Amino acid sequence: MAISGLAISDRRLAGEMPATLARVTAEQWLDAARRVHETGGRLVALWGADRRDDGGAFSIHAAYAGSDGLAILELPVAEEEETYPDLSAIFPCAARMQRAVHDLLGLVAQGAADLRPWLRHGAWRANEFPLRREFDPEAYRANAFEAYPFVRVAGDGVHEIPVGPIHAGVIEPGHFRFSVVGEKVLRLEERFGFAHKGIDRRFADFTVAEGYRLAGRCCGDSTVAYAWAYAQAAEALLEVAAPPRAKWLRGLMLEAERIANHLGDLGALGNDGGFGFALAQFSRLREDWLRLCDEAFGHRLMMDRVVPGGVAADVGDAIRASIAARSEAIEREARTLRDIFDEHSGLQDRFITAGRVTPETARLLGLIGLAGRASGQALDLRVDFPAEPYTRLAVKKAGHAGGDVAARVRVRFEELLESLRLVREIAASLPEGATRVELPHPAAGAFGVGWVEGWRGEVLVAIEAGEGGRIRRAHAHDPSWQNWPVVEHAIMGNIVPDFPLINKSFNLAYSGTDG
Amino acid sequence: MIPILLKILRTGVVTEKAPAAREEWRTRAAEIDAQILRLLGRALVIREVDAGSCNACELEVNALANPYYNIEGMGIKLTASPRHADLLLVTGPVAKNMEEPLRAAYEAMPAPKLVVALGDCAKDGGIFGASYATCGGASKVLPVDVTVPGCPPPPLAILEGILAAVALRKP
Ligand code: SF4
């Protein structure tokens, strides 16, 4: 994308998604952020790299989205400098990403208000940085578990409720610190990083051709979205294109993933609203759907089925017929269940007004994805920057302005029904032909980016190739980076017992952001 | 209320009409049910701890509660408190940041305690391996009774792994 009024020389990147890459100075770094912000653009992802073995310095990268695509900016940071200008004053969502960059690479966002560690809990020392070439992964075995300075709320009758990292249910680990008066939440502070697995560093142990497996395990419920974004990035840097049939099969799997997650969430949301019937019904439908995915693609969650160069699965006529029949059956049931939800006054009483994020707050904080669409942020890459097969499918964008749990439930129903339509359409019009192409050898230094609308929101993967076909640096970004801070706002003024419901209505990723 | 009841009634009929898959699960479920009674003579309470998984292992553990597998109907319950748990189900390569919480959960369980390492990550670190950020598997941190391979293991494999652990401890 072109950043208006900024005199930088960018180059168009190869690949499916419209993207440009430009090297900037520290001044341009800030100037660009302001201009993107003024023109209604958003910060998509932020990451850093160690370029010292490549004759360079460190670098910090920002990916912005505007009306004509992605603009990726790279700011070289000198070794003795170790700082770059803070973006969080312009884009609040940058704050945690910058803290993560510091923990992993040691670059400081100069001027940022919050410089506390984010991913580093004490498993490595404050002056050691895992993404630096000289970091010795064997050196520190035990986690020192350093104390974390939470923000304190003072006042009469204010007390704190700490929750996690291990939660009551079977969910991912994270810590929530509530400051409450009685039942009312004054403030919530999230503290994550518990699922940090060193993914950014781990990527460098893989070749460009095989890294899709790791990408598909950043966040298991979105494995198709991640693997597709990875494949797009790999194909962009290799300058190859997946065959048409593979692209349509990717679309089929991505919509199948959306269906599975929405079915699961709708059941869980009903259950959290005190309506166990919903969980029984929707978890049954989800299981039916996963068994069909298993039959069609050889894996219930479709892991490792999207690969650079195409897909590692194909469907025959019988499966196509099953997809059509099953999606119709689920659609019928989902419509009945939606009516039941709508008419259930107890459930609606829990949903309506709970965890409200107004469109204005959503815009200011940069809420995206499914939750964004429930708060008036009409963003969906399948419509805004469609890649094949979406170029041919006329996806209907879901949207509401309500911003409460009820709106997020409604958006899920709408998207579920739309995706059920899409899988039928894709299954009916799959182009013939190959499902995979041979991959050429990557040139060292080649760079590519992928950008996919997963069920939760936009997933971005950037890859830079190194020597011998290996990955020099890869970064995978989860939309939960943008949305988690908004949950802190959504809960304010609500009561503590509504938190599980409100949190579930966002259903954000922990592993996806902990990395 | 009437649409809900209707839906429940109709759903019953729909389930009956899925013989191929259902029969198979039924038989296995019945077998497993009998085994649980024989091995335990009572219910089994499980505390699941995600020690840094990608979350897909959790999706499949949660699937065990759906009406097809219906583990609650077999007397297996997932609990919030480790103090009520007979068995600790661990997923993920054990992120260093989860090592201590995982240990605390194990310590809080009453003896005798069973530990099942679920999935390739919990087995040996899986794709994440052992690194500056991961311990490289549950057995690096806790005494593991049974390891269930898979990425993620499907629900039935999880159930079989749980039973394998329960069978271990029967005198
Ligand atoms: S074993 Fe596979 S599914 Fe389970 S946590 Fe690890 S990567 Fe995810």
XYZ file of C-alpha atoms and ligand atoms in Angstrom:
694
model
C 0.000 0.000 0.000
C 1.088 3.565 -0.580
C 1.344 5.796 2.470
C 0.104 9.151 1.235
C 2.528 12.050 1.334
C 5.487 9.987 2.446
C 8.546 10.118 0.221
C 9.864 6.606 0.555
C 10.845 4.195 -2.148
C 8.859 1.054 -1.635
C 8.739 -2.008 -3.789
C 5.752 -4.158 -4.557
C 6.145 -7.629 -3.108
C 5.289 -10.688 -5.137
C 2.428 -12.852 -3.963
C -1.331 -13.106 -3.627
C -1.862 -10.192 -1.264
C -1.237 -6.563 -2.234
C 1.844 -5.602 -0.206
C 4.800 -3.258 -0.389
C 8.105 -3.209 1.459
C 10.156 -0.106 2.250
C 13.178 0.758 4.329
C 12.696 3.909 6.383
C 14.534 6.265 8.731
C 13.499 6.833 12.343
C 11.741 10.050 11.327
C 9.864 8.368 8.512
C 8.960 5.550 10.901
C 6.939 7.945 13.045
C 5.715 10.031 10.149
C 4.394 6.924 8.424
C 2.566 5.782 11.555
C 0.840 9.182 11.866
C -0.160 9.260 8.234
C -1.511 5.719 8.316
C -3.472 6.610 11.421
C -4.860 9.819 9.910
C -6.029 8.020 6.806
C -7.886 5.366 8.804
C -5.292 2.622 8.423
C -4.263 0.179 11.118
C -1.170 -1.454 12.552
C -1.332 -5.149 11.741
C 1.898 -6.515 13.204
C 5.258 -5.526 14.654
C 8.412 -7.611 14.927
C 12.174 -7.286 15.067
C 15.164 -9.108 13.628
C 18.878 -9.501 14.234
C 20.658 -8.674 10.973
C 24.189 -8.394 12.326
C 25.392 -11.629 10.735
C 24.124 -10.311 7.408
C 26.250 -7.182 7.409
C 23.416 -5.172 8.880
C 22.185 -4.061 12.258
C 19.020 -4.901 14.103
C 15.758 -4.071 12.429
C 12.224 -3.403 13.505
C 9.320 -4.069 11.153
C 5.787 -2.728 11.129
C 3.006 -3.990 8.883
C 0.206 -1.496 8.225
C -3.054 -2.025 6.423
C -4.770 0.688 4.420
C -7.412 0.750 1.747
C -5.039 -0.589 -0.897
C -3.287 -3.337 1.001
C -0.313 -3.873 3.272
C 2.704 -1.628 3.738
C 5.631 -3.199 5.522
C 8.208 -0.799 6.859
C 11.641 -1.798 8.018
C 13.689 0.467 10.245
C 17.353 -0.457 10.708
C 18.473 -0.044 14.331
C 22.186 0.357 15.006
C 23.775 -2.055 17.469
C 24.909 0.700 19.852
C 21.506 2.380 19.562
C 19.029 -0.395 20.437
C 16.055 1.960 20.293
C 13.328 2.956 17.855
C 10.476 5.459 18.184
C 7.427 4.275 20.115
C 4.253 3.589 18.136
C 1.915 2.925 21.036
C 1.023 6.599 21.441
C -0.453 6.408 17.933
C -1.574 2.773 17.835
C -2.339 1.532 21.379
C -2.123 -2.105 20.229
C 1.620 -1.609 19.629
C 2.345 -1.494 23.373
C 2.462 -5.243 24.060
C 4.057 -6.082 20.734
C 6.857 -3.631 21.564
C 7.295 -5.199 25.003
C 7.562 -8.604 23.341
C 10.132 -7.270 20.881
C 12.170 -6.040 23.821
C 11.983 -9.354 25.661
C 13.097 -11.302 22.608
C 15.484 -8.910 20.882
C 16.428 -6.163 23.321
C 15.243 -3.196 21.274
C 13.506 -0.481 23.287
C 10.543 1.540 22.041
C 11.722 4.963 23.057
C 8.986 7.017 24.648
C 6.677 4.087 25.422
C 4.807 4.430 28.708
C 4.973 0.756 29.647
C 8.346 -0.972 29.513
C 7.549 -3.956 31.739
C 8.470 -7.399 30.425
C 5.704 -9.271 28.637
C 6.905 -12.706 27.492
C 9.881 -12.873 29.825
C 8.825 -14.186 33.224
C 12.351 -15.063 34.305
C 13.152 -18.045 32.080
C 15.993 -15.987 30.649
C 17.829 -13.031 32.110
C 16.892 -9.417 31.542
C 20.111 -8.783 29.634
C 19.826 -11.875 27.428
C 17.732 -11.895 24.262
C 16.626 -15.129 22.580
C 16.470 -13.677 19.071
C 20.043 -12.448 19.152
C 22.516 -14.660 17.369
C 24.771 -14.931 20.418
C 21.990 -16.164 22.707
C 22.843 -19.516 24.196
C 19.647 -21.524 24.586
C 21.383 -24.024 26.868
C 22.649 -21.455 29.319
C 19.668 -20.975 31.613
C 17.596 -23.902 32.666
C 15.387 -22.843 35.561
C 12.820 -20.095 35.416
C 13.492 -17.467 38.066
C 9.826 -16.339 38.049
C 10.432 -12.675 38.647
C 7.722 -10.672 40.382
C 5.522 -8.633 38.072
C 4.417 -5.127 39.043
C 0.671 -5.052 38.458
C -1.037 -1.696 38.359
C -2.748 -1.150 41.702
C -6.156 0.396 42.145
C -6.460 2.173 45.487
C -9.624 3.218 47.277
C -12.144 2.297 49.910
C -13.320 -1.285 49.627
C -11.232 -2.070 46.531
C -9.768 -5.534 46.500
C -8.038 -7.733 43.971
C -9.017 -11.107 42.559
C -6.163 -12.975 40.900
C -7.204 -15.653 38.390
C -4.862 -18.036 36.628
C -2.567 -18.898 34.940
C -4.437 -22.189 35.365
C -8.141 -21.563 34.831
C -11.167 -23.497 35.998
C -11.999 -24.988 32.623
C -10.058 -26.767 29.936
C -8.598 -23.640 28.368
C -5.263 -21.975 27.754
C -3.142 -20.442 30.520
C -3.111 -16.745 31.347
C -3.485 -14.488 34.346
C -6.267 -11.989 35.015
C -6.006 -9.500 37.840
C -9.359 -7.949 38.717
C -9.671 -4.887 40.914
C -13.208 -4.922 42.227
C -15.615 -3.223 44.583
C -18.145 -5.801 45.651
C -19.014 -7.617 42.442
C -18.237 -4.727 40.149
C -15.021 -4.746 38.130
C -13.154 -1.443 38.291
C -10.180 -2.639 36.345
C -8.837 -5.763 34.721
C -5.195 -6.280 33.987
C -4.116 -9.168 31.800
C -0.773 -10.809 32.188
C 0.162 -13.382 29.568
C 3.190 -15.100 28.124
C 2.664 -18.365 30.031
C 2.411 -20.379 26.816
C 5.579 -18.847 25.337
C 7.315 -21.633 23.443
C 10.003 -19.696 21.600
C 8.295 -20.011 18.215
C 10.025 -17.015 16.617
C 13.428 -18.514 17.348
C 12.285 -22.037 16.547
C 11.339 -21.047 12.988
C 15.049 -20.723 12.189
C 15.438 -24.501 12.740
C 13.189 -25.154 9.742
C 13.489 -24.706 5.990
C 11.087 -22.416 4.158
C 9.497 -25.530 2.653
C 8.743 -27.186 6.010
C 8.052 -24.273 8.374
C 4.311 -24.499 7.652
C 4.058 -27.236 10.263
C 5.297 -24.913 12.984
C 3.130 -22.052 11.702
C 0.114 -24.354 11.901
C 0.836 -24.946 15.570
C 1.066 -21.337 16.749
C -2.626 -21.493 17.502
C -4.310 -24.850 17.009
C -7.873 -23.661 16.501
C -6.693 -21.549 13.548
C -4.231 -24.013 12.059
C -5.615 -23.624 8.531
C -5.459 -19.828 8.663
C -1.853 -19.872 9.893
C -0.717 -22.522 7.450
C -2.361 -20.644 4.599
C -0.773 -17.343 5.625
C 2.552 -19.158 5.864
C 2.056 -20.756 2.445
C 1.188 -17.359 0.932
C 4.353 -15.868 2.403
C 6.513 -18.780 1.234
C 4.996 -18.704 -2.246
C 5.531 -14.937 -2.414
C 9.221 -15.225 -1.595
C 9.656 -18.204 -3.927
C 7.604 -16.454 -6.623
C 5.421 -19.455 -7.295
C 1.653 -19.779 -7.258
C -0.443 -22.638 -5.953
C -2.656 -24.271 -8.617
C -6.309 -23.095 -8.752
C -7.680 -26.328 -7.306
C -5.352 -25.970 -4.308
C -6.554 -22.416 -3.706
C -10.164 -23.539 -3.695
C -9.382 -26.408 -1.357
C -7.676 -23.908 0.956
C -10.855 -21.859 0.917
C -12.845 -24.979 1.679
C -10.657 -25.788 4.671
C -10.600 -22.218 5.976
C -14.397 -22.058 5.929
C -14.577 -25.530 7.469
C -12.347 -24.240 10.270
C -14.592 -21.209 10.750
C -17.654 -23.467 10.932
C -16.032 -25.759 13.514
C -14.987 -22.853 15.740
C -18.282 -20.999 15.520
C -20.190 -24.177 16.352
C -17.945 -24.719 19.362
C -18.228 -21.118 20.546
C -21.988 -20.875 20.161
C -22.373 -23.938 22.371
C -19.924 -22.615 24.938
C -21.564 -19.182 24.967
C -24.991 -20.694 25.555
C -23.497 -22.782 28.331
C -21.797 -19.793 29.963
C -25.164 -18.079 29.818
C -26.611 -20.929 31.886
C -28.128 -22.831 28.964
C -26.563 -26.303 28.922
C -28.885 -27.403 26.136
C -26.929 -25.211 23.717
C -23.630 -26.898 24.575
C -25.084 -30.361 24.052
C -26.568 -29.369 20.691
C -23.685 -27.384 19.272
C -20.963 -29.730 20.510
C -22.831 -32.539 18.750
C -22.891 -30.509 15.518
C -19.229 -29.648 15.925
C -18.358 -33.316 16.350
C -20.354 -34.216 13.236
C -18.450 -31.546 11.356
C -15.009 -32.590 12.635
C -15.673 -36.187 11.645
C -16.523 -35.009 8.160
C -13.302 -32.945 8.050
C -11.398 -36.028 9.129
C -13.012 -38.038 6.360
C -12.411 -35.325 3.781
C -8.897 -34.223 4.677
C -7.497 -36.961 6.911
C -7.305 -34.787 10.044
C -10.122 -33.510 12.244
C -8.602 -30.031 12.502
C -6.950 -30.132 9.061
C -3.447 -29.659 10.421
C -0.612 -29.818 7.888
C -3.026 -29.879 4.957
C -2.186 -26.430 3.594
C 1.427 -26.508 2.415
C 3.649 -24.123 0.455
C 2.908 -24.821 -3.186
C -0.616 -26.101 -2.655
C -2.434 -28.531 -0.406
C -1.714 -32.024 0.898
C -5.250 -33.319 0.505
C -7.895 -33.659 -2.161
C -11.578 -34.447 -2.113
C -13.492 -36.768 -4.411
C -17.112 -36.625 -5.537
C -18.420 -38.605 -2.593
C -16.888 -36.184 -0.103
C -18.182 -33.218 -2.050
C -21.655 -34.673 -1.803
C -21.212 -35.284 1.934
C -20.067 -31.684 2.425
C -23.159 -30.416 0.630
C -25.500 -32.670 2.583
C -23.882 -32.133 5.971
C -23.653 -28.366 5.595
C -27.337 -28.223 4.663
C -28.277 -30.336 7.664
C -26.212 -28.187 10.022
C -27.640 -25.035 8.503
C -31.181 -26.223 9.196
C -30.310 -27.046 12.785
C -28.383 -23.808 13.291
C -31.413 -21.786 12.164
C -33.625 -23.603 14.642
C -31.081 -23.065 17.398
C -30.756 -19.387 16.519
C -34.514 -18.976 16.962
C -34.273 -20.742 20.301
C -31.430 -18.424 21.374
C -33.369 -15.346 20.225
C -36.485 -16.308 22.115
C -34.776 -17.428 25.311
C -35.256 -14.461 27.605
C -32.873 -15.767 30.279
C -30.086 -16.111 27.754
C -30.740 -12.754 26.122
C -30.739 -11.173 29.550
C -27.187 -12.418 30.027
C -26.067 -11.480 26.497
C -27.535 -8.039 25.929
C -25.354 -5.145 27.158
C -22.755 -7.515 28.663
C -19.163 -6.584 27.797
C -20.073 -3.751 25.479
C -17.420 -2.214 23.249
C -18.885 0.730 21.365
C -17.853 1.256 17.746
C -16.011 4.390 18.845
C -13.931 2.529 21.460
C -13.384 -0.293 18.985
C -12.038 2.149 16.408
C -9.783 3.925 18.902
C -8.318 0.715 20.294
C -8.116 -1.055 16.950
C -10.498 -3.952 17.527
C -10.445 -6.312 14.529
C -11.755 -9.614 13.259
C -14.977 -11.182 14.437
C -15.153 -9.048 17.575
C -14.456 -5.950 15.511
C -17.308 -6.760 13.142
C -19.633 -6.987 16.151
C -18.567 -3.449 17.117
C -19.089 -1.737 13.789
C -15.594 -2.336 12.365
C -16.420 -3.692 8.929
C -13.109 -5.394 8.163
C -12.841 -8.783 6.496
C -9.929 -9.666 4.239
C -12.102 -12.120 2.337
C -14.071 -9.119 1.094
C -11.557 -6.267 1.316
C -8.590 -8.020 -0.327
C -9.982 -11.275 -1.656
C -7.563 -13.981 -2.734
C -8.812 -16.832 -4.891
C -11.333 -18.424 -4.295
C -12.882 -15.414 -2.531
C -12.521 -13.362 -5.708
C -15.312 -15.533 -7.089
C -17.495 -16.115 -4.059
C -19.025 -12.751 -3.088
C -18.661 -13.305 0.657
C -21.244 -11.429 2.694
C -19.559 -9.447 5.447
C -21.235 -9.845 8.823
C -21.656 -6.776 10.954
C -23.341 -5.230 13.978
C -22.900 -2.079 15.960
C -24.109 -3.446 19.296
C -20.655 -4.419 20.543
C -21.998 -6.586 23.365
C -21.990 -10.345 23.889
C -25.306 -10.505 22.021
C -23.725 -8.854 18.962
C -20.758 -11.228 19.007
C -23.173 -14.156 19.186
C -25.160 -12.725 16.272
C -22.066 -12.255 14.150
C -21.111 -15.874 14.813
C -24.529 -17.090 13.672
C -24.327 -14.960 10.524
C -20.828 -16.105 9.685
C -21.645 -19.719 10.438
C -24.538 -19.641 7.986
C -22.467 -17.808 5.391
C -19.575 -20.277 5.703
C -21.976 -23.199 5.370
C -23.140 -21.628 2.109
C -19.519 -21.055 1.037
C -18.392 -24.645 1.578
C -21.292 -25.815 -0.565
C -20.431 -23.378 -3.287
C -16.732 -24.275 -3.175
C -17.454 -27.996 -3.184
C -19.732 -27.527 -6.193
C -17.309 -25.482 -8.257
C -13.848 -26.902 -7.449
C -11.654 -26.414 -10.500
C -9.976 -29.502 -11.914
C -6.216 -29.921 -11.989
C -3.160 -30.354 -9.828
C -3.200 -29.645 -6.088
C 0.472 -28.886 -5.601
C 3.459 -27.482 -7.454
C 7.154 -28.148 -6.961
C 8.967 -25.525 -4.940
C 12.116 -23.852 -6.223
C 15.035 -23.240 -3.897
C 14.656 -19.946 -2.017
C 17.197 -17.187 -2.560
C 18.810 -15.992 0.664
C 17.293 -12.680 1.689
C 14.043 -13.228 -0.222
C 11.046 -11.929 1.729
C 7.358 -12.740 1.552
C 4.214 -12.022 3.488
C 0.870 -13.807 3.863
C -2.355 -12.401 5.218
C -5.480 -14.468 5.842
C -8.835 -13.824 7.521
C -9.042 -16.656 10.016
C -12.205 -17.248 12.028
C -10.942 -14.964 14.809
C -9.470 -12.255 12.592
C -6.507 -11.521 10.367
C -3.425 -13.711 10.656
C -0.185 -12.396 9.186
C 2.979 -14.392 8.511
C 6.220 -12.858 7.257
C 9.199 -14.968 6.195
C 12.722 -14.072 5.247
C 14.806 -16.833 3.704
C 18.335 -17.535 4.847
C 21.118 -19.694 3.464
C 20.545 -23.259 2.289
C 16.768 -22.995 2.016
C 16.417 -22.250 5.706
C 14.308 -19.632 7.383
C 16.357 -16.692 8.604
C 13.480 -15.013 10.347
C 9.787 -15.763 10.374
C 7.088 -14.089 12.387
C 3.465 -15.132 12.807
C 0.975 -12.610 14.116
C -2.336 -13.412 15.798
C -5.259 -10.939 15.767
C -5.571 -11.456 19.524
C -2.655 -9.026 19.972
C -5.049 -6.285 18.898
C -8.109 -7.591 20.701
C -6.862 -8.688 24.125
C -6.366 -5.123 25.409
C -9.948 -4.366 24.380
C -11.218 -7.135 26.658
C -9.781 -5.124 29.556
C -12.157 -2.341 28.531
C -15.106 -4.599 27.763
C -15.252 -5.935 31.322
C -15.110 -2.554 33.082
C -18.271 -1.862 35.033
C -19.538 -5.402 34.511
C -19.737 -7.908 37.348
C -17.084 -10.550 37.979
C -19.413 -13.523 37.282
C -20.018 -12.189 33.775
C -16.324 -12.318 32.917
C -16.259 -15.923 31.659
C -19.151 -15.149 29.325
C -17.646 -11.882 28.101
C -14.216 -13.432 27.683
C -15.673 -16.376 25.785
C -17.567 -14.049 23.473
C -14.180 -12.752 22.274
C -12.524 -16.193 22.545
C -9.015 -14.887 21.964
C -5.835 -16.899 21.632
C -3.196 -17.244 24.330
C -0.730 -19.496 22.553
C -1.213 -17.454 19.379
C 0.082 -14.308 21.074
C 2.502 -15.882 23.573
C 4.443 -17.331 20.658
C -39.862 -23.773 25.999
C -41.791 -25.726 23.386
C -39.179 -25.189 20.621
C -36.477 -26.360 23.024
C -38.364 -29.516 23.903
C -39.133 -30.116 20.273
C -35.486 -29.697 19.422
C -34.471 -32.137 22.137
C -37.007 -34.684 20.908
C -36.005 -34.259 17.278
C -32.319 -34.443 18.100
C -32.859 -37.791 19.737
C -34.279 -39.099 16.492
C -31.417 -37.644 14.468
C -28.806 -39.315 16.651
C -30.543 -42.633 16.244
C -30.224 -42.258 12.514
C -26.427 -42.219 12.452
C -25.790 -45.920 12.813
C -22.350 -46.382 11.293
C -20.420 -44.006 13.485
C -22.729 -44.273 16.449
C -22.686 -48.044 16.824
C -18.940 -48.038 16.841
C -18.707 -45.352 19.486
C -21.441 -46.984 21.489
C -19.656 -50.282 21.687
C -16.378 -48.701 22.601
C -18.064 -46.432 25.086
C -19.830 -49.353 26.699
C -16.567 -51.265 26.931
C -14.792 -48.323 28.430
C -17.654 -47.760 30.825
C -17.359 -51.315 32.089
C -13.608 -50.940 32.410
C -13.946 -47.826 34.483
C -16.312 -49.547 36.839
C -14.063 -52.580 37.065
C -10.879 -50.599 37.498
C -12.098 -47.841 39.686
C -15.370 -48.936 41.101
C -16.192 -45.242 41.229
C -15.924 -42.011 39.302
C -12.710 -40.575 37.922
C -11.908 -36.912 38.419
C -9.449 -35.214 36.082
C -7.633 -31.902 36.300
C -6.456 -30.815 32.869
C -3.514 -28.407 32.710
C -2.467 -26.681 29.515
C 1.262 -26.266 30.005
C 1.794 -24.308 26.810
C -0.093 -26.264 24.175
C -1.172 -24.760 20.855
C -4.768 -25.228 22.155
C -5.719 -28.025 19.749
C -5.155 -30.686 22.409
C -7.664 -28.749 24.571
C -10.183 -28.753 21.732
C -10.077 -32.538 21.657
C -10.253 -32.900 25.443
C -13.321 -30.672 25.388
C -14.792 -32.845 22.640
C -14.917 -35.703 25.155
C -17.784 -33.894 26.835
C -19.948 -33.847 23.696
C -22.933 -36.212 23.491
C -21.060 -38.703 21.337
C -18.348 -39.488 23.876
C -20.304 -38.278 26.888
C -17.593 -38.944 29.460
C -19.668 -37.477 32.270
C -22.174 -40.230 31.594
C -19.360 -42.698 32.248
C -18.463 -41.127 35.554
C -15.453 -39.145 34.361
C -15.463 -35.534 35.413
C -13.156 -32.654 34.589
C -12.627 -30.592 37.700
C -11.452 -27.060 38.374
C -9.608 -27.860 41.586
C -6.573 -30.138 41.594
C -7.524 -31.020 45.182
C -10.424 -33.054 43.810
C -8.423 -34.738 41.084
C -7.310 -38.364 40.726
C -5.554 -37.731 37.455
C -3.574 -34.858 35.965
C -3.886 -34.519 32.205
C -1.017 -32.423 30.853
C -0.759 -30.875 27.387
C 1.976 -28.817 25.755
C 5.783 -29.056 25.838
C 5.687 -27.481 29.332
C 6.556 -23.897 28.643
C 9.148 -22.702 31.160
C 6.597 -20.118 32.208
C 4.152 -22.909 33.107
C 6.615 -25.203 34.850
C 5.914 -23.837 38.315
C 2.104 -23.604 38.013
C 2.063 -27.173 36.656
C 4.109 -28.400 39.586
C 1.863 -26.556 42.014
C -1.206 -28.230 40.515
C 0.437 -31.634 40.879
C 1.468 -30.933 44.479
C -2.076 -29.899 45.332
C -3.527 -33.234 44.231
C -4.227 -35.881 46.860
C -2.235 -39.128 46.581
C -2.344 -41.495 44.808
C -2.070 -39.345 41.706
C -1.933 -40.304 38.071
C -0.333 -38.239 35.335
C -1.147 -38.562 31.647
C 0.988 -36.647 29.144
C -1.307 -35.815 26.261
C -0.069 -35.216 22.725
C 3.292 -35.129 21.019
C 4.254 -31.901 22.810
C 3.684 -33.313 26.275
C 5.425 -36.504 25.162
C 8.779 -34.952 24.263
C 8.262 -31.306 23.355
C 6.862 -32.222 19.939
C 7.490 -29.664 17.267
C 8.656 -27.122 19.849
C 11.295 -29.433 21.280
C 13.276 -28.503 24.372
C 14.444 -24.908 24.214
C 15.132 -21.785 26.208
C 11.348 -21.510 26.538
C 10.228 -25.139 26.893
C 11.118 -28.069 29.131
C 10.662 -30.626 26.339
C 7.771 -32.676 27.709
C 5.805 -33.386 30.859
C 8.177 -36.122 32.044
C 10.885 -33.494 32.489
C 8.801 -32.009 35.273
C 6.511 -34.722 36.672
C 6.396 -38.517 37.001
C 4.310 -39.479 33.963
C 2.285 -42.695 34.014
C 1.003 -42.776 30.470
C 1.864 -40.894 27.293
C -0.704 -40.474 24.541
C 0.876 -39.679 21.151
C -0.839 -37.624 18.466
C -1.083 -34.049 17.323
C -3.632 -33.687 18.668
C -4.722 -37.164 19.776
C -8.367 -37.683 18.778
C -10.914 -37.947 21.613
C -11.036 -41.724 21.662
C -7.251 -42.001 21.954
C -7.401 -39.587 24.890
C -9.981 -41.782 26.571
C -7.899 -44.885 25.971
C -4.850 -43.171 27.420
C -6.761 -42.172 30.524
C -7.908 -45.773 30.979
C -4.414 -47.088 30.453
C -3.296 -44.889 33.339
C -6.155 -45.980 35.553
C -5.422 -49.658 34.816
C -1.795 -49.122 35.854
C -2.616 -48.291 39.392
C -5.050 -51.114 40.072
C -3.477 -53.601 42.492
S 0.598 -32.076 20.470
Fe 0.030 -30.967 18.615
S -2.087 -30.379 19.013
Fe -1.214 -30.909 21.000
S -0.430 -29.000 21.796
Fe 1.249 -29.951 20.698
S 1.172 -29.046 18.662
Fe -0.806 -28.667 19.619
